[in-house]
Short mmCIF file of C-alpha atoms in Angstrom, two decimals:
data_model
loop_
_atom_site.label_atom_id
_atom_site.label_comp_id
_atom_site.label_asym_id
_atom_site.label_seq_id
_atom_site.Cartn_x
_atom_site.Cartn_y
_atom_site.Cartn_z
CA LEU A 1 96.70 87.95 101.15
CA VAL A 2 94.98 84.58 101.65
CA ASP A 3 97.20 82.21 103.69
CA SER A 4 96.06 78.67 102.90
CA GLU A 5 97.23 77.49 106.32
CA SER A 6 94.85 79.93 107.99
CA VAL A 7 91.76 78.28 106.44
CA VAL A 8 89.93 76.39 109.17
CA GLU A 9 87.41 73.68 108.29
CA SER A 10 85.52 72.40 111.35
CA ASP A 11 83.08 70.08 109.58
CA PRO A 12 84.42 67.40 107.17
CA ASN A 13 81.06 67.39 105.36
CA PHE A 14 81.56 70.99 104.26
CA LEU A 15 84.88 71.68 102.47
CA THR A 16 86.17 75.00 101.16
CA MET A 17 86.44 75.06 97.34
CA GLY A 18 87.39 78.66 96.70
CA VAL A 19 87.55 82.20 98.05
CA TYR A 20 86.39 85.41 96.47
CA LEU A 21 88.05 88.69 97.53
CA PHE A 22 86.22 91.96 96.86
CA PRO A 23 84.03 90.51 94.07
CA TYR A 24 82.24 93.84 93.60
CA LEU A 25 85.34 96.08 93.71
CA GLY A 26 84.86 98.64 90.94
CA ALA A 27 81.56 97.23 89.73
CA ALA A 28 79.72 99.51 87.33
CA ARG A 29 75.93 99.81 87.31
CA GLU A 30 74.46 98.76 83.94
CA ASP A 31 75.59 101.23 81.29
CA LYS A 32 76.24 104.19 83.66
CA MET A 33 80.04 104.14 83.32
CA PRO A 34 81.65 104.68 79.83
CA GLY A 35 84.62 102.41 80.59
CA TYR A 36 85.75 98.87 79.98
CA VAL A 37 87.13 95.68 81.49
CA VAL A 38 90.65 94.55 80.44
CA ILE A 39 91.16 90.80 79.97
CA PRO A 40 94.61 89.27 79.29
CA ASP A 41 93.21 86.90 76.66
CA GLY A 42 95.64 86.32 73.79
CA ILE A 43 97.34 89.58 72.89
CA GLY A 44 94.71 91.47 74.91
CA ALA A 45 90.94 92.01 74.97
CA MET A 46 88.55 94.69 76.12
CA ILE A 47 84.88 94.56 77.14
CA ARG A 48 83.13 97.93 77.11
CA THR A 49 80.77 98.52 80.05
CA ASN A 50 78.12 100.54 78.21
CA GLN A 51 76.22 97.60 76.78
CA TYR A 52 73.78 94.89 77.87
CA TYR A 53 75.41 91.46 77.57
CA ASN A 54 73.58 88.90 79.67
CA THR A 55 76.52 86.64 79.92
CA TYR A 56 79.77 86.07 81.79
CA PHE A 57 83.43 85.37 81.18
CA GLN A 58 85.46 82.70 83.00
CA ALA A 59 88.95 81.36 82.42
CA ASN A 60 91.86 80.06 84.44
CA TYR A 61 95.19 81.93 84.42
CA TYR A 62 97.83 79.98 82.54
CA GLY A 63 95.37 77.88 80.58
CA SER A 64 94.00 74.35 81.05
CA ASP A 65 95.07 71.97 83.73
CA ARG A 66 95.12 68.59 82.04
CA GLY A 67 95.88 66.95 85.35
CA TYR A 68 92.28 67.59 86.29
CA GLY A 69 91.13 66.50 82.84
CA LYS A 70 90.17 70.06 81.92
CA GLN A 71 90.75 71.77 78.58
CA THR A 72 89.75 75.28 77.67
CA ILE A 73 90.19 77.45 74.59
CA THR A 74 91.08 80.71 76.45
CA GLU A 75 94.61 81.10 77.82
CA LEU A 76 95.40 84.06 80.10
CA ASN A 77 99.13 84.49 79.71
CA LEU A 78 99.47 87.38 82.22
CA PRO A 79 98.17 87.17 85.87
CA ILE A 80 96.42 90.52 85.73
CA TYR A 81 93.07 92.13 84.94
CA GLY A 82 91.84 95.70 85.14
CA MET A 83 88.89 98.00 84.86
CA VAL A 84 88.60 101.57 83.64
CA HIS A 85 85.54 103.50 84.69
CA GLU A 86 86.34 106.49 82.52
CA VAL A 87 89.37 106.87 80.38
CA GLY A 88 91.70 109.52 81.76
CA ARG A 89 89.89 109.72 85.11
CA ALA A 90 89.63 106.48 87.10
CA GLY A 91 90.54 102.80 86.88
CA TYR A 92 92.52 100.07 88.60
CA LEU A 93 95.01 97.29 87.89
CA ALA A 94 94.73 93.95 89.75
CA ASN A 95 97.99 91.99 89.77
CA ILE A 96 97.98 88.46 91.22
CA ILE A 97 101.37 88.39 92.99
CA GLN A 98 100.99 84.78 94.24
CA GLY A 99 98.78 81.85 93.38
CA ALA A 100 97.70 82.78 89.83
CA GLU A 101 98.19 79.15 88.70
CA HIS A 102 95.23 78.22 90.99
CA THR A 103 93.08 81.25 90.24
CA THR A 104 90.07 81.76 87.95
CA LEU A 105 89.25 85.17 86.39
CA ILE A 106 85.47 85.76 86.24
CA SER A 107 83.62 88.72 84.79
CA TYR A 108 79.85 88.98 85.23
CA LEU A 109 78.29 91.28 82.65
CA TRP A 110 75.05 93.17 82.88
CA GLY A 111 72.09 90.87 82.09
CA LYS A 112 69.03 89.21 83.57
CA SER A 113 70.90 87.93 86.64
CA THR A 114 72.82 91.08 87.55
CA HIS A 115 72.56 94.85 87.09
CA TYR A 116 76.38 95.20 87.29
CA GLN A 117 79.41 94.95 85.06
CA ARG A 118 82.11 93.47 87.32
CA VAL A 119 85.25 91.46 87.29
CA GLY A 120 87.23 89.60 89.96
CA ASN A 121 89.04 86.38 90.93
CA ARG A 122 88.16 83.09 92.54
CA PHE A 123 91.10 81.59 94.41
CA ASN A 124 90.68 77.84 94.03
CA LEU A 125 91.61 76.06 97.27
CA ARG A 126 90.39 72.78 95.84
CA GLN A 127 89.36 71.52 92.44
CA ILE A 128 87.14 68.51 91.59
CA TYR A 129 88.60 65.77 89.45
CA LYS A 130 87.19 62.52 88.08
CA LYS A 131 88.36 59.22 89.54
CA ILE A 132 88.32 56.49 86.87
CA ILE A 133 87.28 53.03 88.02
CA ASP A 134 87.31 50.96 84.79
CA GLN A 135 88.90 50.77 81.32
CA ALA A 136 85.79 52.27 79.70
CA GLY A 137 86.57 55.55 81.42
CA ASN A 138 83.64 55.44 83.91
CA GLY A 139 84.13 56.97 87.30
CA TYR A 140 82.94 59.56 89.77
CA GLU A 141 83.92 63.04 90.87
CA VAL A 142 86.21 63.45 93.81
CA VAL A 143 86.93 66.42 96.05
CA PRO A 144 90.54 66.26 97.35
CA ASP A 145 90.90 66.00 101.12
CA ASP A 146 93.79 68.49 101.29
CA LEU A 147 93.77 72.19 100.32
CA ILE A 148 96.11 73.34 97.55
CA SER A 149 99.39 74.20 99.27
CA SER A 150 99.59 77.77 97.90
CA ASP A 151 99.01 81.17 99.31
CA PHE A 152 97.22 83.81 97.32
CA GLN A 153 98.15 87.45 97.08
CA ILE A 154 96.69 90.22 94.90
CA ARG A 155 97.75 93.84 94.67
CA PHE A 156 95.32 96.58 93.50
CA SER A 157 96.74 99.73 91.97
CA PHE A 158 94.32 102.54 91.50
CA LEU A 159 94.87 104.64 88.36
CA ASP A 160 93.99 108.18 87.48
CA GLY A 161 94.86 110.79 84.85
CA ASP A 162 96.70 109.39 81.76
CA ASP A 163 97.26 106.07 83.47
CA ALA A 164 93.48 105.38 83.65
CA SER A 165 93.49 103.32 80.45
CA TYR A 166 94.41 99.89 79.17
CA VAL A 167 97.84 101.36 78.37
CA GLY A 168 98.16 102.42 81.96
CA ILE A 169 97.19 98.90 83.09
CA GLY A 170 99.90 97.34 80.88
CA LYS A 171 102.49 99.94 82.00
CA GLY A 172 101.70 99.25 85.59
CA TYR A 173 102.36 95.53 85.18
CA ARG A 174 105.46 96.28 83.15
CA ASP A 175 106.78 98.55 85.92
CA TYR A 176 106.18 95.74 88.46
CA LEU A 177 108.15 93.17 86.39
CA GLN A 178 110.95 95.66 85.88
CA SER A 179 111.12 96.29 89.66
CA LEU A 180 111.74 92.54 90.06
CA ASN A 181 114.33 92.48 87.23
CA VAL A 182 112.14 90.03 85.38
CA LEU A 183 112.11 92.48 82.49
CA THR A 184 115.45 94.04 81.57
CA PRO A 185 116.52 95.81 78.35
CA ARG A 186 117.40 92.81 76.14
CA GLU A 187 115.75 93.43 72.73
CA ARG A 188 117.91 92.18 69.88
CA ASN A 189 119.50 95.19 68.23
CA ASN A 190 122.21 94.64 65.64
CA GLY A 191 123.00 97.72 63.57
CA ASN A 192 119.82 99.58 64.71
CA ALA A 193 117.66 97.13 62.66
CA ILE A 194 114.75 95.07 63.94
CA PRO A 195 115.34 91.38 64.29
CA ILE A 196 113.76 88.75 62.07
CA GLU A 197 113.23 85.10 63.02
CA LEU A 198 114.06 82.66 60.26
CA ASP A 199 113.45 78.99 61.08
CA TYR A 200 114.69 76.23 58.78
CA ILE A 201 113.49 72.63 58.56
CA LEU A 202 116.62 70.65 57.90
CA SER A 203 115.20 67.13 57.69
CA GLU A 204 112.06 65.07 58.21
CA GLN A 205 111.12 61.36 58.32
CA GLU A 206 108.89 59.79 55.69
CA PRO A 207 107.24 56.35 56.02
CA ALA A 208 109.10 53.66 54.11
CA PHE A 209 108.49 49.99 53.31
CA ILE A 210 110.33 49.24 56.58
CA GLY A 211 110.40 52.03 59.12
CA THR A 212 111.11 55.50 57.82
CA SER A 213 113.51 57.21 55.46
CA THR A 214 115.13 60.64 55.91
CA ILE A 215 114.24 63.52 53.62
CA THR A 216 116.81 66.31 53.69
CA MET A 217 114.91 69.57 53.25
CA THR A 218 117.76 72.06 53.90
CA THR A 219 121.46 71.61 54.36
CA PRO A 220 123.62 73.78 56.64
CA ASP A 221 125.43 75.09 53.56
CA GLN A 222 122.13 76.10 52.03
CA MET A 223 121.18 77.87 55.24
CA SER A 224 124.49 79.73 55.05
CA GLU A 225 123.78 80.79 51.45
CA ASP A 226 120.26 81.99 52.41
CA TYR A 227 121.78 83.95 55.31
CA ASP A 228 124.22 85.70 52.97
CA TYR A 229 121.39 86.47 50.49
CA PHE A 230 119.30 88.17 53.22
CA LYS A 231 122.34 89.97 54.58
CA GLU A 232 123.19 91.37 51.21
CA ASN A 233 119.62 92.64 50.95
CA GLY A 234 119.78 94.59 54.18
CA LEU A 235 118.63 91.99 56.80
CA THR A 236 121.53 92.58 59.18
CA ASN A 237 119.71 91.39 62.34
CA GLN A 238 118.84 87.74 61.70
CA GLN A 239 117.94 85.14 64.30
CA MET A 240 117.88 81.60 62.97
CA THR A 241 116.55 78.36 64.45
CA MET A 242 117.39 74.89 63.22
CA LEU A 243 114.39 72.59 63.10
CA GLY A 244 114.74 68.91 62.23
CA TRP A 245 118.49 69.04 62.92
CA SER A 246 118.48 65.51 64.28
CA LYS A 247 118.41 62.31 62.25
CA ASP A 248 115.11 61.69 64.13
CA GLY A 249 113.36 64.26 61.96
CA PHE A 250 111.16 67.10 63.15
CA SER A 251 107.44 67.16 63.87
CA ASN A 252 106.15 65.00 66.69
CA ARG A 253 109.48 63.26 67.24
CA ALA A 254 110.98 65.29 70.08
CA PRO A 255 112.84 65.04 72.34
CA PHE A 256 115.44 64.53 69.63
CA ARG A 257 118.49 62.36 69.99
CA TYR A 258 121.82 64.11 69.41
CA ARG A 259 122.41 62.42 66.03
CA ILE A 260 123.47 64.95 63.42
CA ASN A 261 124.24 64.80 59.71
CA HIS A 262 126.77 67.32 58.36
CA LYS A 263 127.94 68.29 61.87
CA ALA A 264 131.11 70.00 60.50
CA ASP A 265 128.97 72.06 58.11
CA MET A 266 126.61 72.95 60.89
CA LYS A 267 129.43 74.23 63.03
CA ASN A 268 130.70 76.32 60.07
CA LEU A 269 127.19 77.76 59.67
CA ILE A 270 126.98 78.70 63.34
CA GLU A 271 130.37 80.40 63.28
CA HIS A 272 129.45 82.23 60.05
CA VAL A 273 126.24 83.65 61.59
CA GLN A 274 127.86 84.54 64.90
CA ALA A 275 130.72 86.39 63.12
CA ASP A 276 128.14 89.11 62.29
CA GLY A 277 126.80 89.35 65.85
CA ASN A 278 123.68 87.35 64.85
CA ALA A 279 122.26 84.35 66.71
CA ILE A 280 121.44 80.79 65.81
CA PHE A 281 119.29 78.48 67.97
CA ILE A 282 118.63 74.73 68.09
CA ASP A 283 115.08 73.39 68.65
CA ASN A 284 113.93 70.75 71.07
CA ASN A 285 110.92 69.80 73.19
CA TYR A 286 111.31 67.97 76.52
CA PHE A 287 107.73 68.45 77.69
CA VAL A 288 105.27 67.08 75.06
CA SER A 289 106.05 64.06 72.92
CA THR A 290 104.34 61.28 70.93
CA ASN A 291 104.68 57.60 70.39
CA LEU A 292 106.88 58.46 67.38
CA SER A 293 109.74 59.59 69.54
CA LYS A 294 112.70 57.24 69.94
CA ARG A 295 113.71 58.81 73.23
CA VAL A 296 110.58 58.53 75.40
CA SER A 297 109.57 55.54 77.56
CA TYR A 298 105.82 55.33 78.04
CA GLY A 299 106.15 53.60 81.36
CA ARG A 300 108.96 55.73 82.78
CA ASP A 301 108.58 59.24 81.28
CA VAL A 302 104.88 59.86 80.74
CA VAL A 303 103.22 61.65 83.67
CA LYS A 304 99.95 60.61 85.36
CA ASP A 305 96.88 62.80 85.86
CA LEU A 306 95.02 62.98 89.18
CA SER A 307 92.97 59.96 88.14
CA LYS A 308 96.29 58.03 88.08
CA LEU A 309 96.02 57.55 84.34
CA LYS A 310 98.78 58.32 81.87
CA MET A 311 98.35 61.90 80.58
CA THR A 312 97.89 61.23 76.83
CA TYR A 313 95.46 61.85 74.04
CA ASP A 314 95.04 60.59 70.45
CA VAL A 315 95.38 62.80 67.37
CA GLU A 316 94.45 61.87 63.81
CA ASP A 317 96.72 63.54 61.34
CA PRO A 318 96.01 64.48 57.66
CA THR A 319 97.27 61.07 56.51
CA THR A 320 94.59 59.38 58.70
CA LYS A 321 97.25 57.91 60.97
CA VAL A 322 96.51 58.07 64.69
CA LYS A 323 99.38 59.09 67.00
CA GLU A 324 99.36 59.30 70.73
CA VAL A 325 100.53 62.54 72.37
CA TYR A 326 102.39 62.17 75.65
CA PHE A 327 102.88 64.74 78.44
CA LEU A 328 106.22 64.07 80.16
CA HIS A 329 106.86 64.02 83.89
CA PRO A 330 108.67 67.21 84.99
CA GLU A 331 111.54 65.11 86.37
CA ALA A 332 111.89 63.34 83.03
CA SER A 333 111.92 66.68 81.27
CA MET A 334 114.69 67.88 83.54
CA ASP A 335 116.79 64.72 83.04
CA LYS A 336 116.62 64.92 79.31
CA ALA A 337 117.27 68.66 79.19
CA GLN A 338 120.30 68.39 81.44
CA SER A 339 121.74 65.50 79.51
CA ASP A 340 121.84 67.57 76.28
CA LEU A 341 123.48 70.69 77.66
CA SER A 342 127.07 69.58 76.89
CA ASP A 343 126.13 68.64 73.33
CA TYR A 344 124.67 72.07 72.62
CA GLU A 345 127.68 73.70 74.17
CA SER A 346 130.10 71.69 72.00
CA LEU A 347 128.04 72.52 68.89
CA GLY A 348 128.36 76.21 69.73
CA VAL A 349 124.74 77.36 69.24
CA ASP A 350 123.72 80.64 70.94
CA GLY A 351 120.69 79.15 72.61
CA VAL A 352 117.82 76.74 72.58
CA ALA A 353 114.20 77.12 71.36
CA LEU A 354 112.14 75.03 73.77
CA GLY A 355 108.78 73.84 72.50
CA SER A 356 105.60 73.55 74.60
CA VAL A 357 106.98 74.61 78.00
CA GLY A 358 105.97 78.23 77.49
CA ASP A 359 102.24 77.63 77.56
CA LEU A 360 102.00 74.25 79.29
CA LEU A 361 101.04 73.77 83.00
CA PHE A 362 99.45 70.87 84.75
CA SER A 363 99.01 69.18 88.09
CA TYR A 364 99.93 65.53 88.23
CA TYR A 365 99.96 62.42 90.41
CA ASP A 366 103.15 60.81 91.67
CA ASN A 367 102.65 59.08 95.09
CA GLY A 368 100.35 62.01 95.83
CA ILE A 369 98.90 65.08 94.20
CA HIS A 370 101.47 67.58 92.88
CA SER A 371 100.02 70.99 92.15
CA ARG A 372 100.79 73.42 89.31
CA SER A 373 102.95 75.37 91.73
CA GLU A 374 105.40 72.48 91.82
CA THR A 375 105.39 72.17 88.02
CA ILE A 376 106.11 75.89 87.70
CA ALA A 377 109.12 75.55 90.00
CA LYS A 378 110.49 72.66 87.91
CA TYR A 379 109.91 74.50 84.60
CA GLN A 380 111.62 77.57 85.89
CA GLU A 381 114.57 75.40 86.89
CA ILE A 382 114.70 73.80 83.46
CA THR A 383 114.48 77.07 81.51
CA GLY A 384 117.10 78.49 83.84
CA LEU A 385 119.64 76.01 82.49
CA TYR A 386 120.11 78.11 79.35
CA ASP A 387 121.93 81.42 79.01
CA THR A 388 119.77 82.31 75.94
CA LEU A 389 116.30 80.95 75.36
CA ALA A 390 113.45 81.29 72.85
CA LEU A 391 109.92 80.29 73.99
CA ALA A 392 106.61 80.30 72.15
CA GLN A 393 103.87 82.25 73.98
CA PRO A 394 105.44 81.90 77.43
CA PHE A 395 103.33 82.36 80.54
CA ALA A 396 104.37 85.27 82.77
CA TYR A 397 106.32 83.10 85.32
CA LEU A 398 108.95 82.28 82.63
CA LEU A 399 109.47 85.82 81.30
CA GLY A 400 112.61 86.24 83.45
CA ASN A 401 114.32 83.43 81.54
CA VAL A 402 113.11 84.36 77.99
CA ASP A 403 115.21 86.22 75.43
CA SER A 404 112.97 85.74 72.41
CA TYR A 405 109.14 85.55 72.63
CA THR A 406 108.02 83.69 69.55
CA ASP A 407 104.56 82.99 68.08
CA LEU A 408 103.02 86.01 69.78
CA PRO A 409 99.19 85.59 69.73
CA ILE A 410 97.92 88.01 67.18
CA THR A 411 94.37 88.03 68.38
CA ASN A 412 92.21 86.77 71.31
CA THR A 413 89.47 84.25 71.68
CA GLN A 414 87.18 86.68 69.88
CA PHE A 415 84.04 86.21 72.04
CA ASP A 416 81.22 88.26 70.64
CA TYR A 417 81.22 90.48 73.79
CA TYR A 418 84.85 91.48 73.29
CA SER A 419 84.65 94.98 71.85
CA ASP A 420 88.33 95.73 71.16
CA LEU A 421 91.59 93.99 70.37
CA ILE A 422 94.36 95.66 72.39
CA PRO A 423 98.14 95.15 72.51
CA LEU A 424 98.40 94.29 76.14
CA ILE A 425 101.38 91.94 75.79
CA PRO A 426 103.35 94.38 73.56
CA ILE A 427 102.79 97.19 76.04
CA VAL A 428 104.35 94.96 78.77
CA LEU A 429 107.23 93.56 76.69
CA LYS A 430 108.30 96.31 74.22
CA GLY A 431 111.71 97.62 75.06
CA SER A 432 112.62 94.54 77.08
CA ILE A 433 112.14 91.34 75.10
CA SER A 434 111.99 90.88 71.31
CA TYR A 435 108.76 89.27 70.29
CA TYR A 436 107.77 87.76 66.95
CA THR A 437 104.66 87.06 64.93
CA PRO A 438 103.51 83.55 64.07
CA TYR A 439 105.06 82.47 60.72
CA LEU A 440 104.09 84.93 58.03
CA ASN A 441 104.21 82.12 55.43
CA PHE A 442 100.59 81.51 56.48
CA ASN A 443 99.47 85.12 56.68
CA ALA A 444 95.94 85.28 55.26
CA LEU A 445 95.37 88.93 56.09
CA GLY A 446 97.83 90.48 53.75
CA VAL A 447 98.89 94.07 54.44
CA ASP A 448 96.44 94.35 57.34
CA ARG A 449 98.63 91.95 59.30
CA LEU A 450 101.70 93.98 58.55
CA LEU A 451 99.97 97.23 59.66
CA SER A 452 99.02 95.57 62.93
CA MET A 453 102.61 94.39 63.42
CA ILE A 454 103.77 98.04 63.08
CA ASP A 455 100.94 99.14 65.39
CA PHE A 456 101.94 96.61 68.02
CA GLY A 457 105.68 96.63 67.49
CA VAL A 458 105.91 92.99 66.39
CA ASN A 459 108.96 91.51 64.57
CA PRO A 460 108.51 89.20 61.56
CA SER A 461 109.05 85.42 61.50
CA TYR A 462 109.16 82.83 58.67
CA VAL A 463 109.83 79.08 58.35
CA LEU A 464 111.78 77.93 55.30
CA THR A 465 113.11 74.93 53.34
CA GLN A 466 115.23 74.68 50.25
CA ARG A 467 113.32 71.79 48.81
CA GLU A 468 109.69 72.09 47.70
CA SER A 469 107.23 71.98 50.56
CA SER A 470 105.35 69.21 48.71
CA ASP A 471 108.21 66.89 49.48
CA MET A 472 106.97 66.77 53.07
CA ARG A 473 103.42 65.86 52.15
CA TYR A 474 103.75 62.30 53.54
CA THR A 475 105.56 63.35 56.70
CA GLU A 476 104.46 64.69 60.05
CA SER A 477 105.43 68.21 58.81
CA ALA A 478 102.68 68.13 56.12
CA PRO A 479 100.90 71.12 57.79
CA PHE A 480 103.88 73.28 56.77
CA TYR A 481 102.46 73.43 53.27
CA THR A 482 104.35 76.55 51.97
CA THR A 483 107.97 76.91 53.03
CA THR A 484 110.12 76.92 49.87
CA PHE A 485 112.86 79.57 49.95
CA GLU A 486 112.36 80.54 46.28
CA ASP A 487 108.73 81.32 46.93
CA PHE A 488 109.45 83.70 49.80
CA ASP A 489 112.94 85.25 49.29
CA GLU A 490 111.75 88.44 47.64
CA GLU A 491 108.62 88.72 49.87
CA ILE A 492 110.77 88.42 53.02
CA VAL A 493 113.08 91.19 51.93
CA GLU A 494 110.21 93.50 50.95
CA THR A 495 108.23 92.76 54.10
CA TYR A 496 111.21 93.21 56.38
CA HIS A 497 112.05 96.65 55.03
CA TYR A 498 108.41 97.73 55.12
CA LEU A 499 108.37 96.89 58.89
CA ASN A 500 111.93 98.02 59.61
CA ASP A 501 111.37 101.47 58.17
CA ALA A 502 108.95 102.18 61.01
CA LEU A 503 110.01 99.92 63.88
CA SER A 504 113.75 100.48 63.75
CA THR A 505 113.06 104.00 65.04
CA VAL A 506 111.66 102.61 68.34
CA SER A 507 114.18 99.85 69.02
CA GLY A 508 114.67 99.53 72.78
CA ALA A 509 111.85 102.06 73.49
CA TYR A 510 108.75 101.46 75.52
CA ILE A 511 105.14 102.11 74.53
CA VAL A 512 103.85 104.97 76.69
CA ASP A 513 100.55 105.70 74.96
CA ARG A 514 98.29 104.34 72.24
CA GLU A 515 95.22 106.22 71.01
CA MET A 516 92.61 105.44 68.39
CA VAL A 517 92.41 108.91 66.80
CA ASP A 518 89.65 107.73 64.49
CA THR A 519 88.07 104.48 63.35
CA GLY A 520 90.95 102.45 61.87
CA PHE A 521 93.53 105.15 62.73
CA SER A 522 95.90 104.53 65.64
CA LYS A 523 98.68 106.68 67.16
CA VAL A 524 101.34 104.98 69.24
CA THR A 525 103.78 107.04 71.31
CA TYR A 526 107.09 105.68 72.50
CA SER A 527 109.43 106.57 75.37
CA ASN A 528 112.01 107.97 72.97
CA GLY A 529 109.50 110.54 71.68
CA VAL A 530 108.78 108.74 68.44
CA VAL A 531 105.12 108.65 67.33
CA ILE A 532 103.92 106.02 64.81
CA TYR A 533 100.59 106.43 63.08
CA VAL A 534 98.90 103.42 61.41
CA ASN A 535 95.93 103.96 59.01
CA TYR A 536 94.03 100.66 58.50
CA SER A 537 91.43 102.37 56.33
CA SER A 538 91.32 102.96 52.54
CA SER A 539 91.05 106.78 52.90
CA ALA A 540 93.41 109.40 54.27
CA LYS A 541 93.25 110.23 57.99
CA THR A 542 94.40 113.39 59.74
CA ASP A 543 95.59 114.18 63.28
CA GLY A 544 96.32 117.88 63.56
CA THR A 545 99.01 118.62 60.95
CA VAL A 546 99.72 114.97 60.37
CA ASN A 547 98.14 113.38 57.28
CA VAL A 548 98.38 109.61 56.70
#
C-alpha cells in the first residue's frame, strides 16, 4: 500500500514523479526460466521468457489520458499482470486493488541493458503535461504542484500446481471479482441457447441541398419480421439493439434527442421481443460527440484538458468532410443521461447500450485539475442509473454494472515480442457476463474466426439494415459497407448453429483449464465437466482416444 498523503517532499526543486514497488519481484535471468509474462493487452497476451528481446513494454492501465494530451495504441482493460516461471510449478498474479487508473505497467525484457526478464508497475504520483501559451499550440511542459490524490494498493498472489499458468492468473482475478460481487451469474440463457447480438440501423441523415434529409434504413415492423425469421430458424435467444432510432440519425450525432418516428410500431416491436423472454436495447452516447450533434453546446458541454483547452480533435471522413470530435464534461454526461431515463422507461426497452464510456477515461481541468479517479466515480454513477446495460470493451471498474460486454477485442496489439494470444478476458468473464464478438459482417478470417470464438466462448454479433448498405454511402454510416439483411440472413442462421452446437453445452459454466495439446489444437475444460476441443489445422489431431 502506498498512501499518497505519506509522501514527504522536503525540497521543492525535487518532486516525486512515481514510485516502483518490488520492480525485480519474480525476475527471470536471461533464458533460464521456461515461463512467460502475462499482459492484459486486448483479449490477452503472453511474452515467453526463453528468448532474447532487447526491448521493453510500457502501457497505462485503462488506456490513454487525453487530459494530458497522451494517446497510445495499447489499452489494458484489466488492472492485473502476472508471471509464470514454470507452468504447473510456480508463478504469481499481481492485482492492482487501488490506483490502477494512475499506474503504468512496464516489462523490461532481456537485452543489452538488462540480463533479466521482469515486469512491474510504476505508480504515477505526478504526470507532466504541456501548457499551451498561444494559438499555434506552442507551450512548455509543466509538472503539477500537487500529488495525484489517490492511494495505491497491489496484491500479490503466489501460484503453484495447476494454478501456475495464465489460466490460473485469470481464475485468480475472477475469484477476486466474484468475492466483491462484481461478477455474478448473469449470462443470457433463454432455452439453453447462446445469445446473439443483432443491431439494426433504423435511420441515418444524408446531406441535402439545405441541411440533411432522413434515410429510413429499417422500420420497427421490419425488425419484427426479421426477429420472427430468426426465431423460426432456431435463434431463440436474441438480443437486439436499435441504432439510429432518433430522427437525428446515427453515426457521430449522439447524444440523440428523443424524437422518434413510428413510436407506436416501436413499442409493438419491444413487446413482441419481450414476450419471448428476449431483450431489446436502445443506443446512445453521452460521452463523445461531434459538431454534428444537435444536443451538445461547445461552450457548455465540452470538457477542457489540463492545458485549459477544449478536449477535441478533427477527423476527416471518407467523403473528405472534416468533423470535430468532442469529449463531454462528466457532469454534462450525467445531466443528459438522467434527463433521458423517463423516456426510455416509457418506451419500455430492456436497457441501454452506452457508447464510448466503456473504454474512455481522462483527467480534465475545471477550476483545478480533476484526476481520472474522479472521472471513474462519475462514470460509475452514470452507468449505475440503468438496471440493464450493454457496454463495448468496458474497463474493469465498470464490470459490476455491465450485463452485456460487446465488441470484445479479438486480438491484442500484436507486438512482435508477443508470443501467444490468450483468452484472458474470457477466463475472467465466462459464466458471469455474456460477451460478444465485433460485428461478423466484417469478418475477414472466415472459419478461423468462428473456431476462435468457440475456443474462447464468444457469442456472435451482427449489424443489419433492410435497405441496401449502399444507400448510406453519403452518410456518416458509410463505414458500415455491408449490412443488408438479405445478404446475411442465411449466413447468420448457419453461423449461429455452428457456434451454438458447441457453446450451448457450457452456458453458465466457467473456464477452469485451457491447454494447447498440439500446434493449432486446443482443449478447453469447463466447470460443468464439458471439454471442448478446437482444431485450427487442416489435418486430424488426437488427444488420447479423442480424434478431431
